[in-house]
CSV table of C-alpha atoms (C1' of nucleotides) in Angstrom, one decimal:
chain,number,residue,atom,x,y,z
A,23,MET,CA,51.7,-59.8,-70.8
A,24,GLN,CA,49.0,-59.4,-67.5
A,25,SER,CA,47.4,-62.0,-66.1
A,26,ILE,CA,43.9,-62.2,-65.7
A,27,ARG,CA,44.9,-62.4,-61.9
A,28,ASP,CA,46.2,-58.7,-61.7
A,29,PHE,CA,42.5,-57.7,-61.9
A,30,LYS,CA,41.7,-59.5,-59.4
A,31,PRO,CA,41.1,-57.0,-56.2
A,32,ASN,CA,38.4,-55.5,-58.3
A,33,PHE,CA,36.2,-58.0,-57.2
A,34,SER,CA,34.8,-59.6,-53.9
A,35,GLY,CA,32.0,-62.1,-53.3
A,36,PRO,CA,32.0,-65.9,-53.9
A,37,PRO,CA,35.1,-67.4,-55.4
A,38,PRO,CA,34.9,-67.1,-58.9
A,39,SER,CA,34.3,-70.7,-61.1
A,40,SER,CA,38.2,-71.3,-62.1
A,41,MET,CA,38.9,-71.0,-58.2
A,42,ALA,CA,36.4,-74.2,-57.5
A,43,ALA,CA,37.1,-76.1,-60.6
A,44,GLY,CA,37.2,-79.4,-60.7
A,45,PRO,CA,39.8,-82.2,-62.0
A,46,ASP,CA,38.9,-81.9,-65.0
A,47,ALA,CA,41.1,-77.8,-66.4
A,48,TYR,CA,39.4,-77.5,-69.5
A,49,LEU,CA,35.3,-77.1,-68.8
A,50,GLN,CA,33.7,-74.8,-70.9
A,51,GLY,CA,33.6,-72.2,-67.8
A,52,ASN,CA,37.7,-72.2,-67.6
A,53,MET,CA,38.6,-70.5,-70.8
A,54,ARG,CA,40.2,-67.4,-69.6
A,55,MET,CA,41.1,-64.2,-71.8
A,56,THR,CA,43.4,-61.5,-70.7
A,57,LEU,CA,44.2,-58.3,-72.6
A,58,GLU,CA,48.0,-57.4,-73.9
A,59,ASP,CA,49.3,-54.4,-73.3
A,60,PRO,CA,46.5,-53.7,-70.7
A,61,GLU,CA,49.1,-50.9,-69.5
A,62,LEU,CA,48.4,-49.1,-73.3
A,63,TRP,CA,45.0,-50.1,-73.5
A,64,LYS,CA,44.6,-48.4,-69.7
A,65,ASN,CA,46.5,-44.9,-70.7
A,66,PHE,CA,44.2,-44.6,-73.4
A,67,HIS,CA,41.4,-45.1,-71.7
A,68,GLU,CA,42.1,-43.0,-68.4
A,69,ILE,CA,42.6,-40.4,-71.3
A,70,GLY,CA,39.2,-41.8,-73.4
A,71,THR,CA,39.9,-43.8,-76.5
A,72,GLU,CA,39.1,-42.5,-79.3
A,73,MET,CA,39.5,-44.9,-82.6
A,74,ILE,CA,39.3,-43.5,-85.9
A,75,ILE,CA,37.0,-44.6,-88.9
A,76,THR,CA,37.5,-44.2,-92.2
A,77,LYS,CA,35.5,-45.1,-95.4
A,78,PRO,CA,38.2,-47.9,-96.7
A,79,GLY,CA,39.0,-48.9,-93.0
A,80,ARG,CA,40.7,-48.3,-90.3
A,81,ARG,CA,43.0,-50.1,-88.0
A,82,MET,CA,42.7,-49.8,-84.3
A,83,PHE,CA,45.2,-48.8,-82.0
A,84,PRO,CA,45.9,-50.3,-80.0
A,85,HIS,CA,45.0,-53.3,-81.2
A,86,CYS,CA,43.0,-56.0,-79.8
A,87,LYS,CA,45.6,-58.5,-78.6
A,88,ILE,CA,44.6,-61.5,-75.8
A,89,ASN,CA,46.2,-64.8,-74.9
A,90,LEU,CA,44.0,-67.3,-74.1
A,91,SER,CA,43.7,-70.3,-71.7
A,92,GLY,CA,41.8,-73.1,-70.8
A,93,LEU,CA,40.8,-74.2,-74.3
A,94,ILE,CA,40.9,-77.8,-75.4
A,95,PRO,CA,44.2,-78.2,-77.1
A,96,CYS,CA,43.1,-80.3,-79.7
A,97,ALA,CA,39.7,-79.4,-80.0
A,98,LYS,CA,38.6,-76.1,-82.5
A,99,TYR,CA,38.0,-72.8,-82.3
A,100,ILE,CA,36.8,-69.9,-83.7
A,101,LEU,CA,37.4,-66.9,-82.8
A,102,LEU,CA,35.4,-63.6,-83.0
A,103,VAL,CA,35.2,-60.0,-82.4
A,104,ASP,CA,31.9,-57.5,-83.0
A,105,MET,CA,31.5,-53.8,-81.3
A,106,VAL,CA,28.8,-53.4,-79.1
A,107,PRO,CA,27.6,-49.8,-78.2
A,108,VAL,CA,28.5,-48.7,-75.0
A,109,ASP,CA,25.0,-46.8,-74.5
A,110,GLY,CA,22.6,-45.2,-76.5
A,111,PHE,CA,23.7,-41.7,-77.2
A,112,ARG,CA,25.5,-39.5,-79.3
A,113,TYR,CA,28.9,-37.3,-78.2
A,114,LYS,CA,30.3,-34.7,-79.1
A,115,TRP,CA,33.6,-32.9,-78.3
A,116,ASN,CA,33.5,-29.8,-76.4
A,117,LYS,CA,35.7,-27.5,-74.9
A,118,GLU,CA,38.3,-30.5,-74.3
A,119,LYS,CA,35.4,-33.1,-73.2
A,120,TRP,CA,32.9,-35.0,-73.8
A,121,GLU,CA,29.6,-34.4,-73.6
A,122,VAL,CA,26.1,-36.2,-74.3
A,123,ALA,CA,25.0,-34.6,-77.7
A,124,GLY,CA,21.7,-36.6,-78.2
A,125,LYS,CA,20.1,-40.1,-78.7
A,126,ALA,CA,22.5,-42.3,-80.5
A,127,GLU,CA,21.7,-43.2,-84.2
A,128,PRO,CA,19.9,-46.5,-85.4
A,129,GLN,CA,22.9,-49.0,-85.1
A,130,PRO,CA,24.5,-49.7,-88.2
A,131,PRO,CA,24.6,-53.2,-89.5
A,132,CYS,CA,26.6,-55.5,-86.8
A,133,ARG,CA,28.9,-57.4,-88.0
A,134,THR,CA,31.7,-59.6,-86.8
A,135,TYR,CA,35.4,-60.3,-87.4
A,136,LEU,CA,36.2,-63.5,-87.5
A,137,HIS,CA,39.8,-64.2,-86.6
A,138,PRO,CA,42.1,-65.6,-89.5
A,139,ASP,CA,43.2,-68.2,-88.1
A,140,SER,CA,39.7,-69.8,-87.1
A,141,PRO,CA,39.0,-72.1,-86.6
A,142,ALA,CA,41.9,-73.4,-85.1
A,143,PRO,CA,42.9,-75.7,-82.6
A,144,GLY,CA,43.0,-74.9,-78.9
A,145,SER,CA,46.4,-75.5,-78.8
A,146,HIS,CA,46.8,-72.6,-81.6
A,147,TRP,CA,45.0,-70.2,-79.6
A,148,MET,CA,46.8,-70.7,-76.1
A,149,LYS,CA,50.1,-71.1,-77.6
A,150,GLN,CA,51.1,-67.8,-78.7
A,151,SER,CA,48.7,-64.5,-78.2
A,152,VAL,CA,46.1,-63.5,-80.7
A,153,SER,CA,46.3,-60.7,-82.5
A,154,PHE,CA,43.5,-59.0,-84.2
A,155,LEU,CA,45.4,-56.4,-86.0
A,156,LYS,CA,43.9,-56.5,-89.0
A,157,LEU,CA,40.5,-55.6,-88.1
A,158,LYS,CA,39.2,-52.1,-89.4
A,159,LEU,CA,36.7,-49.7,-88.2
A,160,THR,CA,34.3,-48.0,-91.2
A,161,ASN,CA,31.8,-45.9,-90.9
A,162,ASN,CA,31.0,-46.9,-94.6
A,163,THR,CA,27.8,-48.6,-94.0
A,164,LEU,CA,27.7,-49.6,-97.3
A,165,ASP,CA,31.5,-51.1,-97.0
A,166,GLN,CA,31.5,-54.7,-98.9
A,167,HIS,CA,35.2,-55.1,-97.0
A,168,GLY,CA,33.6,-56.6,-94.0
A,169,HIS,CA,34.9,-54.1,-91.6
A,170,ILE,CA,33.3,-53.5,-88.3
A,171,ILE,CA,30.5,-50.6,-89.0
A,172,LEU,CA,30.2,-47.9,-86.9
A,173,HIS,CA,28.6,-44.7,-86.0
A,174,SER,CA,31.3,-41.1,-85.5
A,175,MET,CA,30.8,-40.1,-82.3
A,176,HIS,CA,29.6,-43.1,-80.4
A,177,ARG,CA,30.9,-45.0,-78.1
A,178,TYR,CA,31.7,-49.0,-78.5
A,179,HIS,CA,33.4,-51.2,-76.7
A,180,PRO,CA,34.7,-54.7,-78.4
A,181,ARG,CA,33.4,-58.1,-77.7
A,182,PHE,CA,35.4,-61.1,-77.9
A,183,HIS,CA,34.0,-64.9,-79.2
A,184,ILE,CA,35.3,-68.0,-78.4
A,185,VAL,CA,33.0,-70.9,-80.5
A,186,GLN,CA,34.6,-74.3,-80.0
A,187,ALA,CA,34.1,-75.5,-84.2
A,188,ASP,CA,35.0,-78.5,-86.4
A,189,ASP,CA,36.0,-76.4,-88.8
A,190,LEU,CA,34.2,-73.1,-90.9
A,191,PHE,CA,32.3,-75.6,-93.3
A,192,SER,CA,30.6,-78.0,-90.7
A,193,VAL,CA,30.2,-75.8,-88.0
A,194,ARG,CA,28.7,-77.0,-84.9
A,195,TRP,CA,27.8,-74.1,-82.7
A,196,SER,CA,28.7,-74.4,-79.2
A,197,VAL,CA,28.3,-71.8,-76.7
A,198,PHE,CA,29.4,-68.7,-77.1
A,199,GLN,CA,32.1,-67.3,-74.6
A,200,THR,CA,32.0,-63.9,-74.8
A,201,PHE,CA,35.1,-61.1,-73.2
A,202,THR,CA,34.9,-57.6,-72.8
A,203,PHE,CA,37.4,-55.3,-71.4
A,204,PRO,CA,36.3,-51.9,-70.2
A,205,GLU,CA,39.6,-50.4,-71.0
A,206,THR,CA,38.7,-51.0,-74.6
A,207,SER,CA,35.9,-49.0,-75.1
A,208,PHE,CA,36.3,-46.3,-77.5
A,209,THR,CA,35.0,-43.7,-79.2
A,210,ALA,CA,34.5,-43.7,-82.9
A,211,VAL,CA,35.7,-40.5,-84.7
A,212,THR,CA,36.4,-39.5,-87.8
A,213,ALA,CA,39.1,-36.9,-86.6
A,214,TYR,CA,40.7,-36.9,-83.5
A,215,GLN,CA,38.9,-34.8,-80.8
A,216,ASN,CA,41.0,-34.7,-77.8
A,217,THR,CA,44.9,-33.8,-78.9
A,218,LYS,CA,45.8,-35.9,-75.5
A,219,ILE,CA,44.8,-38.9,-77.4
A,220,THR,CA,46.2,-38.2,-80.8
A,221,LYS,CA,49.8,-37.6,-78.4
A,222,LEU,CA,49.4,-41.2,-77.1
A,223,LYS,CA,49.1,-42.1,-80.2
A,224,ILE,CA,51.9,-40.7,-82.1
A,225,ASP,CA,53.9,-41.7,-79.6
A,226,HIS,CA,52.8,-45.1,-79.7
A,227,ASN,CA,52.0,-46.3,-82.9
A,228,PRO,CA,55.2,-47.3,-84.9
A,229,PHE,CA,53.2,-46.2,-88.3
A,230,ALA,CA,53.0,-42.6,-86.6
A,231,LYS,CA,56.6,-41.9,-86.2
A,232,GLY,CA,56.8,-39.4,-88.4
A,233,PHE,CA,54.4,-37.2,-86.3
A,234,ARG,CA,56.9,-37.3,-83.5
A,235,ASP,CA,58.5,-34.1,-82.1
A,236,GLU,CA,61.5,-36.1,-81.2
A,237,GLY,CA,65.2,-36.1,-82.8
A,238,THR,CA,64.8,-37.2,-86.2
A,239,THR,CA,61.4,-35.7,-87.1
A,240,LYS,CA,61.5,-34.2,-90.5
A,241,LYS,CA,61.4,-30.2,-89.7
A,242,ALA,CA,58.1,-30.4,-92.1
A,243,CYS,CA,56.4,-32.3,-89.4
A,244,LEU,CA,58.2,-29.7,-86.7
A,245,GLU,CA,57.0,-27.1,-88.6
A,246,LYS,CA,53.2,-28.6,-88.6
A,247,ARG,CA,53.6,-29.7,-84.9
A,248,ALA,CA,54.9,-26.0,-84.2
A,249,LYS,CA,51.3,-25.0,-84.7
A,250,THR,CA,49.9,-27.1,-81.7
A,251,SER,CA,52.8,-27.1,-79.8
A,252,ASP,CA,51.4,-25.1,-77.2
A,253,VAL,CA,48.7,-27.9,-76.3
A,254,LEU,CA,50.9,-30.4,-76.8
A,255,ILE,CA,53.2,-29.5,-74.1
A,256,ARG,CA,50.7,-28.4,-72.0
A,257,ASP,CA,49.5,-32.3,-72.4
A,258,SER,CA,53.0,-33.6,-71.4
A,259,GLU,CA,53.1,-31.7,-68.9
A,260,ASP,CA,49.9,-32.7,-67.7
A,261,SER,CA,49.6,-36.0,-65.0
A,262,PRO,CA,46.9,-38.8,-66.7
A,263,THR,CA,44.7,-37.8,-64.0
A,264,ASP,CA,44.9,-34.3,-65.2
A,265,PHE,CA,43.6,-36.0,-68.9
A,266,CYS,CA,40.7,-37.4,-66.9
A,267,ARG,CA,40.0,-34.2,-65.4
A,268,SER,CA,39.9,-32.2,-68.7
A,269,SER,CA,38.4,-34.7,-70.7
A,270,TYR,CA,35.3,-35.7,-69.3
A,271,GLU,CA,32.0,-33.4,-68.8
A,272,GLY,CA,30.7,-34.7,-65.1
A,273,TYR,CA,33.3,-36.0,-63.7
A,274,ASP,CA,33.4,-33.5,-60.9
A,275,GLY,CA,36.9,-33.7,-58.9
A,276,GLU,CA,37.9,-36.5,-56.5
A,277,GLU,CA,40.0,-38.0,-59.3
A,278,GLY,CA,43.2,-37.3,-57.7
A,279,ASP,CA,42.9,-40.7,-55.2
A,280,MET,CA,40.8,-42.0,-58.0
A,281,PRO,CA,42.9,-44.4,-59.0
A,282,LYS,CA,43.9,-46.1,-55.4
A,283,ARG,CA,40.5,-46.3,-55.0
A,284,LYS,CA,39.5,-48.2,-58.0
A,285,GLU,CA,42.1,-51.0,-57.1
A,286,VAL,CA,39.9,-51.4,-54.0
A,287,ASP,CA,36.4,-50.4,-55.3
A,288,GLY,CA,35.9,-51.9,-58.9
A,289,VAL,CA,32.5,-52.4,-59.0
A,290,LYS,CA,31.9,-48.6,-58.7
A,291,GLU,CA,34.1,-47.8,-61.8
A,292,GLU,CA,32.1,-44.8,-62.8
A,293,ARG,CA,35.0,-43.0,-62.8
A,294,TYR,CA,35.2,-41.5,-66.9
A,295,SER,CA,31.6,-39.9,-67.1
A,296,PRO,CA,29.3,-39.0,-68.4
A,297,TRP,CA,29.8,-42.4,-69.6
A,298,ALA,CA,28.8,-43.6,-66.4
A,299,ALA,CA,26.2,-41.9,-65.4
A,300,ASP,CA,24.2,-42.0,-68.3
A,301,ARG,CA,24.5,-46.2,-68.6
A,302,GLU,CA,22.9,-45.9,-65.2
A,303,HIS,CA,20.5,-44.0,-66.5
A,304,SER,CA,19.4,-45.7,-69.5
A,305,VAL,CA,21.4,-48.6,-70.2
A,306,ARG,CA,20.3,-50.5,-67.4
A,307,THR,CA,16.8,-49.1,-67.3
A,308,GLU,CA,16.2,-49.9,-71.2
A,309,SER,CA,18.0,-53.2,-71.2
A,310,PRO,CA,16.3,-56.0,-69.5
A,311,ALA,CA,19.5,-57.8,-68.6
A,312,GLY,CA,19.1,-60.6,-66.9
A,313,ALA,CA,16.2,-60.9,-67.2
A,314,ASP,CA,15.2,-62.6,-71.0
A,315,PRO,CA,15.5,-66.5,-70.4
A,316,ARG,CA,16.1,-66.8,-74.3
A,317,ASP,CA,19.9,-65.8,-73.7
A,318,ILE,CA,20.3,-68.8,-71.4
A,319,TYR,CA,23.3,-70.3,-74.1
A,320,ASN,CA,25.7,-67.0,-73.8
A,321,THR,CA,28.1,-66.2,-71.5
A,322,GLU,CA,29.4,-62.6,-71.6
A,323,GLN,CA,32.0,-62.4,-69.4
A,324,LEU,CA,33.3,-58.6,-67.9
A,325,VAL,CA,36.9,-58.8,-67.5
A,326,PRO,CA,37.8,-55.8,-65.1
A,327,ALA,CA,40.6,-53.8,-65.3
A,328,PRO,CA,42.3,-52.3,-62.3
A,329,ALA,CA,41.7,-48.7,-63.6
A,330,SER,CA,38.3,-49.5,-65.4
A,331,TYR,CA,34.8,-48.4,-65.2
A,332,GLN,CA,32.0,-51.5,-65.5
A,333,PRO,CA,31.0,-50.4,-69.1
A,334,TYR,CA,26.8,-51.8,-68.1
A,335,ARG,CA,25.5,-54.6,-67.2
A,336,PHE,CA,27.1,-57.6,-67.9
A,337,HIS,CA,25.8,-61.0,-67.2
A,338,GLU,CA,26.3,-64.8,-67.9
A,339,TYR,CA,23.2,-66.6,-68.9
A,340,GLY,CA,23.9,-69.7,-67.2
A,341,LYS,CA,21.1,-70.8,-64.9
A,342,SER,CA,19.3,-72.7,-67.1
A,343,PRO,CA,20.0,-76.6,-67.4
A,344,SER,CA,20.6,-76.6,-70.7
A,345,PRO,CA,23.1,-79.0,-72.1
A,346,SER,CA,25.5,-76.0,-72.6
A,347,SER,CA,25.5,-75.2,-69.0
A,348,SER,CA,25.7,-78.6,-67.7
A,349,VAL,CA,29.0,-78.9,-69.7
A,350,GLY,CA,30.4,-76.8,-66.7
A,351,SER,CA,27.9,-78.0,-64.3
A,352,SER,CA,30.1,-79.8,-62.5
A,353,ASN,CA,32.0,-76.5,-61.0
A,354,SER,CA,31.9,-73.2,-63.0
A,355,GLY,CA,28.7,-73.4,-64.9
A,356,SER,CA,26.2,-73.7,-62.0
A,357,GLY,CA,28.7,-72.1,-59.4
A,358,ARG,CA,29.0,-68.7,-62.3
A,359,SER,CA,25.2,-68.8,-62.4
A,360,SER,CA,24.3,-68.9,-59.1
A,361,PHE,CA,26.9,-66.2,-57.9
A,362,GLU,CA,25.8,-63.9,-60.6
A,363,SER,CA,22.2,-64.7,-59.7
A,364,ARG,CA,22.7,-62.5,-56.7
A,365,VAL,CA,25.4,-60.2,-57.9
A,366,PRO,CA,23.6,-59.5,-61.9
A,367,ASP,CA,25.4,-56.5,-62.0
A,368,VAL,CA,29.2,-57.9,-62.4
A,369,ALA,CA,30.1,-60.7,-64.4
A,370,THR,CA,33.9,-61.1,-64.2
A,371,VAL,CA,36.2,-63.8,-65.6
A,372,PRO,CA,37.1,-66.4,-63.2
A,373,ASP,CA,40.4,-65.0,-61.5
A,374,HIS,CA,43.5,-66.7,-62.1
A,375,ASP,CA,44.5,-68.6,-59.8
A,376,PRO,CA,48.4,-68.0,-59.3
A,377,SER,CA,49.1,-71.1,-57.1
A,378,LYS,CA,47.0,-73.0,-60.1
A,379,PRO,CA,49.0,-74.0,-62.7
A,380,ARG,CA,47.6,-73.4,-66.5
A,381,THR,CA,46.0,-76.1,-67.7
A,382,HIS,CA,47.7,-75.6,-71.0
A,383,GLU,CA,51.0,-75.5,-70.1
A,384,VAL,CA,51.2,-78.9,-67.3
A,385,GLY,CA,49.2,-81.7,-66.6
A,386,PRO,CA,48.2,-84.8,-69.0
A,387,SER,CA,46.3,-83.9,-72.2
A,388,PRO,CA,42.9,-84.4,-72.8
A,389,CYS,CA,43.2,-85.7,-76.1
A,390,GLY,CA,44.3,-89.0,-75.0
A,391,PRO,CA,41.9,-92.0,-74.9
A,392,HIS,CA,40.8,-91.1,-71.5
A,393,HIS,CA,39.8,-87.7,-72.1
A,394,PRO,CA,38.2,-87.8,-75.1
A,395,VAL,CA,37.3,-84.4,-76.9
A,396,PRO,CA,34.0,-83.3,-76.0
A,397,ALA,CA,32.3,-83.0,-79.5
A,398,PRO,CA,31.1,-78.9,-79.9
A,399,GLN,CA,27.9,-79.0,-78.8
A,400,ASP,CA,24.6,-79.0,-80.7
A,401,TYR,CA,21.4,-78.6,-79.1
A,402,PRO,CA,18.9,-76.8,-80.6
A,403,GLY,CA,18.8,-73.4,-79.4
A,404,VAL,CA,21.9,-73.6,-78.3
A,405,LEU,CA,21.7,-70.3,-80.5
A,406,ASN,CA,19.0,-68.4,-81.7
A,407,MET,CA,18.3,-68.4,-85.3
A,408,THR,CA,16.5,-67.2,-88.0
A,409,MET,CA,16.3,-67.6,-91.1
A,410,ALA,CA,17.4,-64.6,-94.2
A,411,GLN,CA,15.0,-66.9,-96.9
A,412,ALA,CA,12.5,-69.0,-96.5
A,413,GLY,CA,13.6,-72.7,-97.2
A,414,LYS,CA,16.7,-72.6,-95.9
A,415,PRO,CA,18.4,-73.4,-92.2
A,416,ALA,CA,17.3,-70.8,-90.1
A,417,VAL,CA,20.4,-68.4,-89.7
A,418,ILE,CA,21.9,-68.0,-86.0
A,419,GLY,CA,20.4,-65.3,-84.0
A,420,HIS,CA,23.2,-63.9,-81.3
A,421,HIS,CA,21.2,-63.4,-77.8
A,422,ILE,CA,23.4,-61.0,-76.2
A,423,TYR,CA,22.1,-57.9,-74.0
A,424,SER,CA,22.4,-54.5,-76.3
A,425,PRO,CA,22.5,-51.4,-74.9
A,426,TYR,CA,19.7,-50.6,-77.2
A,427,GLY,CA,17.2,-52.6,-75.6
A,428,ALA,CA,16.8,-55.6,-78.1
A,429,GLU,CA,19.1,-58.5,-78.4
A,430,GLN,CA,22.2,-57.6,-80.8
A,431,PRO,CA,22.6,-60.6,-82.5
A,432,LEU,CA,26.0,-61.7,-83.3
A,433,GLY,CA,26.6,-60.7,-87.1
A,434,GLN,CA,24.4,-59.4,-89.8
A,435,TRP,CA,21.4,-61.1,-89.8
A,436,SER,CA,18.5,-60.7,-92.7
A,437,GLY,CA,15.3,-59.3,-91.7
A,438,ALA,CA,16.4,-56.2,-90.0
A,439,GLY,CA,14.1,-54.3,-87.9
A,440,PRO,CA,12.4,-52.0,-89.6
A,441,ALA,CA,12.9,-49.4,-87.2
A,442,GLN,CA,16.7,-50.4,-86.5
A,443,TYR,CA,18.1,-48.5,-89.7
A,444,PRO,CA,17.2,-46.2,-91.6
A,445,HIS,CA,17.5,-46.9,-95.1
A,446,PRO,CA,19.3,-50.0,-94.9
A,447,PRO,CA,21.4,-50.1,-98.0
A,448,PRO,CA,20.9,-53.2,-99.9
A,449,PRO,CA,22.7,-56.2,-98.4
A,450,PRO,CA,25.5,-57.2,-100.4
A,451,PRO,CA,25.5,-60.9,-101.6
A,452,HIS,CA,26.8,-62.2,-98.6
A,453,HIS,CA,26.1,-59.6,-95.9
A,454,LEU,CA,22.9,-60.0,-94.5
A,455,THR,CA,21.4,-57.2,-92.5
A,456,THR,CA,20.7,-57.7,-88.7
A,457,ASP,CA,17.8,-59.2,-87.0
A,458,TYR,CA,16.9,-56.8,-84.6
A,459,SER,CA,14.0,-58.2,-84.0
A,460,THR,CA,13.0,-60.4,-80.9
A,461,GLN,CA,10.8,-62.6,-82.7
A,462,ALA,CA,14.5,-65.6,-82.9
A,463,VAL,CA,13.5,-67.6,-80.1
A,464,HIS,CA,15.0,-70.8,-79.8
A,465,HIS,CA,15.0,-72.4,-83.4
A,466,GLY,CA,16.1,-75.5,-83.8
A,467,TYR,CA,19.2,-75.1,-86.0
A,468,HIS,CA,20.7,-77.7,-88.5
A,469,HIS,CA,24.4,-76.9,-89.1
A,470,GLY,CA,24.6,-75.9,-93.0
A,471,ASN,CA,26.8,-76.3,-96.2
A,472,VAL,CA,29.4,-73.8,-97.1
A,473,ALA,CA,27.1,-72.0,-99.2
A,474,GLU,CA,24.8,-71.1,-96.3
A,475,TRP,CA,28.0,-70.3,-93.9
A,476,SER,CA,28.9,-67.8,-96.8
A,477,GLN,CA,25.8,-65.7,-96.3
A,478,TYR,CA,26.2,-65.3,-92.3
A,479,PRO,CA,27.9,-62.1,-91.3
A,480,LEU,CA,30.4,-63.8,-88.8
A,481,PHE,CA,31.9,-65.1,-92.2
A,482,SER,CA,31.6,-63.5,-94.8
A,483,TYR,CA,34.9,-61.4,-94.6
A,484,SER,CA,38.3,-61.8,-96.4
A,485,CYS,CA,39.8,-62.2,-93.3
A,486,TRP,CA,40.2,-66.0,-93.8
B,11,DT,C1',29.1,-20.1,-87.4
B,12,DC,C1',29.8,-24.4,-85.7
B,13,DT,C1',30.5,-29.1,-85.8
B,14,DC,C1',31.6,-33.4,-88.4
B,15,DC,C1',33.2,-35.2,-92.5
B,16,DT,C1',36.4,-36.1,-96.8
B,17,DG,C1',40.5,-36.4,-99.3
B,18,DG,C1',44.8,-35.2,-100.5
B,19,DC,C1',49.5,-35.3,-98.4
B,20,DA,C1',53.3,-36.5,-95.8
B,21,DC,C1',56.1,-39.7,-93.5
B,22,DG,C1',57.7,-44.3,-91.3
B,23,DT,C1',56.5,-49.3,-91.3
B,24,DT,C1',55.8,-53.4,-93.4
B,25,DT,C1',56.2,-56.7,-97.3
B,26,DG,C1',57.6,-59.3,-100.4
B,27,DA,C1',60.5,-59.9,-104.8
B,28,DA,C1',65.1,-59.3,-106.6
B,29,DT,C1',69.7,-60.3,-105.9
B,30,DG,C1',73.6,-62.0,-104.3
B,31,DG,C1',76.8,-64.9,-101.5
B,32,DT,C1',77.7,-69.1,-99.4
C,14,DA,C1',70.3,-76.3,-106.7
C,15,DA,C1',69.4,-74.9,-102.3
C,16,DC,C1',69.6,-71.9,-98.5
C,17,DC,C1',70.5,-67.2,-96.2
C,18,DA,C1',71.3,-63.0,-95.7
C,19,DT,C1',70.7,-58.2,-97.8
C,20,DT,C1',68.8,-54.6,-100.5
C,21,DC,C1',64.9,-52.1,-102.2
C,22,DA,C1',60.3,-50.7,-103.7
C,23,DA,C1',55.6,-51.1,-103.6
C,24,DA,C1',51.6,-50.8,-100.8
C,25,DC,C1',50.2,-50.3,-96.2
C,26,DG,C1',49.4,-47.3,-92.2
C,27,DT,C1',49.2,-43.0,-90.1
C,28,DG,C1',48.2,-37.9,-88.5
C,29,DC,C1',47.6,-33.5,-90.4
C,30,DC,C1',45.0,-30.1,-92.9
C,31,DA,C1',42.2,-27.3,-96.0
C,32,DG,C1',37.9,-27.5,-97.8
C,33,DG,C1',33.1,-28.8,-97.9
C,34,DA,C1',28.7,-30.3,-96.7
C,35,DG,C1',24.8,-29.4,-93.3
DNA sequence: TCTCCTGGCACGTTTGAATGGT
DNA sequence: AACCATTCAAACGTGCCAGGAG
């Protein structure tokens, strides 16, 4: 497992919130998330990760596995994952490299995967790594199984959300803590384009052992593989940097020393063109990142990797004197806000101070009488919610920066924007379509009952 | 013609029921 | 009867590939 602190060299500037944390180790801003198997992810990322999407749904490989710390051990949380477009383009694989093939297709219904253990106390999430193994990706926009719908030949990256909630049925929404890992970005494909990715998958995925060249491989497999042996042999001789060079158009040389340079200069991680260049020219200009005061209750934290790039501009909306931000106001909240207001393009998870024990490993439990568990915040407007049907409580609209420019709510909300998806399928009974409009602003929200929650796309899936 | 998608296939892993031993 | 270990088959996950759609 790789600790957050491993990523520290990538960023400079004011000390991260965790380092400025006070005696209360369980403040909101002290949540930390680290990605497991970062090296594996990195290996894929350097080549250009591709994820197969199929109609029945396909698991990710590598799959998302994270470690959490800094949660309140006895407070309950729910964990969510969704996929957001990296940019506004569609790509094609042309002669061993990815090229922009035009504008992205309208965004499919945005769905969120709820970890099956949710809700669970913080101690549960922290005692072991949290795996999203069963998360599946699909290209079927009519999918009824709750899989995350993506467009083929588009780039995405997973976002991990932590929400403090007492239970699934009387959820009182708190601040979304959102984390992303640059190295987990991928291109959704219906068939692998890059043979190097295929080889990596076969080498590392136990389910694909049958396609490995080594030892006990069946002769049939060998025969099949023989057809592509030329490519694979060539691949096996390539260095990772060669992978990079051959896979990405627009990446012109100087990769020989890139890994080292990236360790030093973590902010300018624009290695994997064309994504980076495209984002520079489109995403940042299209998105009013950091400019929308409605997003003040969400935090999104980019967790950098040693060999990664900045997928696009993330920011933390912590500048408001809102109750949520006041939770961590004694240290991290305000500190991070001020920091990011000065460095708006980079928001990072606070570096883990090696000298500081992990809060869940040592020290008194905050669950004792002297450390009452703070109730999940329930503030009007903590999350923007719009209502699918008149007469029902508003549905949360999670305003999170989207490269498409409009906020991307967390999940399929009702009232889909007219231009966001052509011929939107009639939503399943409890799969609501996304409200991409910008009109859901700080609606007061009252938490509903089970029936109402069942309409939330966040919780409409069979994983719980 | 090209690109992308789909479904069938073979192979390996995972899972859980059935069985037998202690 | 209860518990544990082993076996085995079905279900599932995976990449390959031929063929079809646009």
